[in-house]
Amino acid sequence: MMRFMLLFSRQGKLRLQKWYLATSDKERKKMVRELMQVVLARKPKMCSFLEWRDLKVVYKRYASLYFCCAIEGQDNELITLELIHRYVELLDKYFGSVCELDIIFNFEKAYFILDEFLMGGDVQDTSKKSVLKAIEQADLLQEVGVGRG
Amino acid sequence: MPAPIRLRELIRTIRTARTQAEEREMIQKECAAIRSSFREEDNTYRCRNVAKLLYMHMLGYPAHFGQLECLKLIASQKFTDKRIGYLGAMLLLDERQDVHLLMTNCIKNDLNHSTQFVQGLALCTLGCMGSSEMCRDLAGEVEKLLKTSNSYLRKKAALCAVHVIRKVPELMEMFLPATKNLLNEKNHGVLHTSVVLLTEMCERSPDMLAHFRKNEKLVPQLVRILKNLIMSGYSPEHDVSGISDPFLQVRILRLLRILGRNDDDSSEAMNDILAQVATNTETSKNVGNAILYETVLTIMDIKSESGLRVLAINILGRFLLNNDKNIRYVALTSLLKTVQTDHNAVQRHRSTIVDCLKDLDVSIKRRAMELSFALVNGNNIRGMMKELLYFLDSCEPEFKADCASGIFLAAEKYAPSKRWHIDTIMRVLTTAGSYVRDDAVPNLIQLITNSVEIHAYTVQRLYKAILGDYSQQPLVQVAAWCIGEYGDLLVSGQCEEEEPIQVTEDEVLDILESVLISNMSTSVTRGYALTAIMKLSTRFTCTVNRIKKVVSIYGSSIDVELQQRAVEYNALFKKYDHMRSALLERMPVMEKVTTNGPTEIVQTNGETEPAPLETKPPPSGPQPTSQANDLLDLLGGNDITPVIPTAPASKPTSAGGELLDLLGDLNLTGTPAAAPTPASVPQISQPPFLLDGLSSQPLFNDITSGIPSITAYSKNGLKIEFTFERSNTNPSVTVITIQASNSTELDMTDFVFQAAVPKTFQLQLLSPSSSIVPAFNTGTITQVIKVLNPQKQQLRMRIKLTYNHKGSAMQDLAEVNNFPPQSWQ
């Protein structure tokens, strides 16, 4: 399973962090700092995978943002790359040509989309259309409001 | 009270801050405002405030005072509130927080909410970070939702169940009934998450695995689904670069792997589909390769037929040639996993793998290096070593240590000739000398000792290597040791393998002294150098005075280790000069002690190598070499093992700076080519006692006295008496004290006592009290022998005596058979 996903800028500013394993705040900060350092030090021609602690890290850079996933030994690195790409596509469709600023100013929406796509470190729905539709409807619900439970 | 500023407004403001301090100030101001707003229990703007708090939390600022507010938001009826509340809970309220459990009731209610999006929020939160208690409490709800017909909820419930099982494995059973029809779904979301759930269950429980194999016939179902995915036409909803739902395909392949592992029937059932996927998947994009990768992993892990395995390895081979470095990386990783089981198939791709050593990417290089070492064998050793040495030369420092170790191992296993082996080692030492691991030095020294024919060549090459540069410590240590041992070969210019160099004794001493003086030399290296210089005193002829001078200088060195050595060597020159040549003789061939079976000849006699304290000495135990077999011949018997007696240094230096107890006399008189004696250098450390049983025993405690002594030998005026002691606590040990006395009118000098015992015994000879047996019985030489007799066999011994008497060298052999039964029974 995926342990966590991070989004950060080239300057080392965190834009999103999703943790699928219980870790203390202090530990999280340490791991984020460490991993950011390692990934930002990578040269452009290097491959997208690296070993870090006892995990495999898959990362890809989209414009000014690094998308970074830590997966376990048995997970498939190549499909994780596809997973990252799918998430970017979802953001792109939602925001319309997404850029870093969109994610900065609408971080909570980025989380909502991620939570429709992944849960507990695994893919919930493999259909782009389905995920986007759900988000759309949920957004609508925000406007309209919901009755008693 | 003005309305709190909006989230976007805050973000914009904070981003205008030009310094960290400015940002901090803004944040603090806003936090204060938010705090007071929370205190006022403001419902309208709580959501906005928490959202702002979450943003500040992401920047790294504390946000714990918002935890309870998240709970309030979750409990609210507004969907907007719930959304932010749950998000806040996921970010701020991990299971270590006390308030975490307070969520349980809210989540429970929301799991039963009429709006599926609220239910979804609850499932998501529970499935991402629910604690074990929460999972226990709510598992029932999740199970209910797993059976719903609403596919939106069903898929989420499945992943939530996965989390529950991870947290509380005992609850797995309760989800079993719900899994019955999961795979009949059309919805890909449900299918995907169901496969994940089934995978989790099968991985965790062998019973579940068996159940799913047999009762549920899971394999045919999965095969059917996979087939449909491949064969079906274009499906826009799930298409990725022309491939239908790659995520689902990969997941199915992974589950098949688990089902097929160690199970012939299952493996057979999936054989065809695996072959189909392997051959039909489009490889131009990453997606296709991701599926192929998973397929290969599955093929290698199940009981697939050989044709399929070859297909898999060939896919990996093609991956290696792919332009995409990610693919190459993945191929190398997989090949590493399979190289043990499918060695020959992987060998076919060896040249491609070796090419990857030149890749620019560090991860790929590392993988390629590991794989290359795995592929080295007797046939390709020369070619591979060339590549690996080149790699060692040019690779990043982080690799050098591992690479050097790997090369040593490979060379040891497959070296085609001794000279090649030495050359390879030389190359490693000169290329990556400072990265070589500590244990390499003693191993190398042992290897060199064993390569008797090329000692001259070795020492010459090592000498040349350190002439220019003596900063690489392992190289210098090995070189110093060799020069000390074989310096005579060096100056005599007798190298067969290559052009002998002309070097004088002074030049050799020059380099060794430079090592001693150099700032770059560690204490360990200096120790090596000093000992080497000392050893040369018996090998060189014209420079003994110079050596004496050097040794005496270091007698006042600040480095305690060096000082001790120098003092001892000094004493060797002064008081014990007669022992010097014997002590510093050529080292015997050292065998690696691999097993220590009771019947094996193991002659351990302490440190045999002048290794400094820090490094472990090579496994000691000089086997009798062909030269040492002289002793065997002398003693005449085949069943008797010659024991080359030495005494481990047992007495600590006294305050008077007295020499550490030196070793027993080992002088087998005469030629240096005679039985090589282990030239033990005085050690400071505790004597490694031969026999463990003895090491903790003080010599003369709880002895059984009353064993009669015997006269073991009496001839030509020389009489040797044996007295016995045995320990109550360790009955296999017999301690024999010999006393040699001389009844003639002239002293017997250079007296050496040697003994040999049958194979089932072990023997240790401690140092004698002196080497002179005074005339007229005015004094005796005492020496202690310890015998280990675990099989309680009858004690027998052959002894050899050498001494000078009346101007001539005397020598005698005798057998001692009159041991009293109490000494060995």
PDB file of N, CA, C and O in Angstrom, chain B residues 258 340 413 420 476 534 546 760:
ATOM      1  N   ILE B 258      -0.553 -14.311  -5.645  1.00  0.00           N
ATOM      2  CA  ILE B 258      -0.697 -14.881  -4.311  1.00  0.00           C
ATOM      3  C   ILE B 258      -1.422 -16.217  -4.357  1.00  0.00           C
ATOM      4  O   ILE B 258      -1.090 -17.157  -3.638  1.00  0.00           O
ATOM      5  N   GLN B 340      18.886 -16.137  -8.758  1.00  0.00           N
ATOM      6  CA  GLN B 340      19.209 -17.398  -8.087  1.00  0.00           C
ATOM      7  C   GLN B 340      18.510 -18.568  -8.734  1.00  0.00           C
ATOM      8  O   GLN B 340      19.090 -19.631  -8.953  1.00  0.00           O
ATOM      9  N   LYS B 413      36.486 -16.778  -4.949  1.00  0.00           N
ATOM     10  CA  LYS B 413      35.766 -17.972  -5.386  1.00  0.00           C
ATOM     11  C   LYS B 413      36.239 -18.485  -6.732  1.00  0.00           C
ATOM     12  O   LYS B 413      36.298 -19.688  -6.960  1.00  0.00           O
ATOM     13  N   TRP B 420      46.775 -13.970 -10.930  1.00  0.00           N
ATOM     14  CA  TRP B 420      45.643 -13.143 -11.316  1.00  0.00           C
ATOM     15  C   TRP B 420      44.960 -12.603 -10.076  1.00  0.00           C
ATOM     16  O   TRP B 420      44.552 -11.445 -10.001  1.00  0.00           O
ATOM     17  N   VAL B 476      48.682   0.211   2.431  1.00  0.00           N
ATOM     18  CA  VAL B 476      49.961   0.359   3.128  1.00  0.00           C
ATOM     19  C   VAL B 476      50.147  -0.750   4.150  1.00  0.00           C
ATOM     20  O   VAL B 476      51.242  -1.281   4.325  1.00  0.00           O
ATOM     21  N   MET B 534      61.165  -4.345  12.136  1.00  0.00           N
ATOM     22  CA  MET B 534      61.803  -5.275  13.072  1.00  0.00           C
ATOM     23  C   MET B 534      62.099  -6.598  12.410  1.00  0.00           C
ATOM     24  O   MET B 534      63.170  -7.177  12.565  1.00  0.00           O
ATOM     25  N   ARG B 546      70.772   0.309  11.707  1.00  0.00           N
ATOM     26  CA  ARG B 546      69.762   1.329  11.422  1.00  0.00           C
ATOM     27  C   ARG B 546      68.425   0.898  12.020  1.00  0.00           C
ATOM     28  O   ARG B 546      67.702   1.696  12.627  1.00  0.00           O
ATOM     29  N   THR B 760      43.516 -37.327  18.960  1.00  0.00           N
ATOM     30  CA  THR B 760      42.343 -37.025  19.775  1.00  0.00           C
ATOM     31  C   THR B 760      42.649 -36.101  20.928  1.00  0.00           C
ATOM     32  O   THR B 760      41.761 -35.699  21.672  1.00  0.00           O
TER      33      THR B 760
END
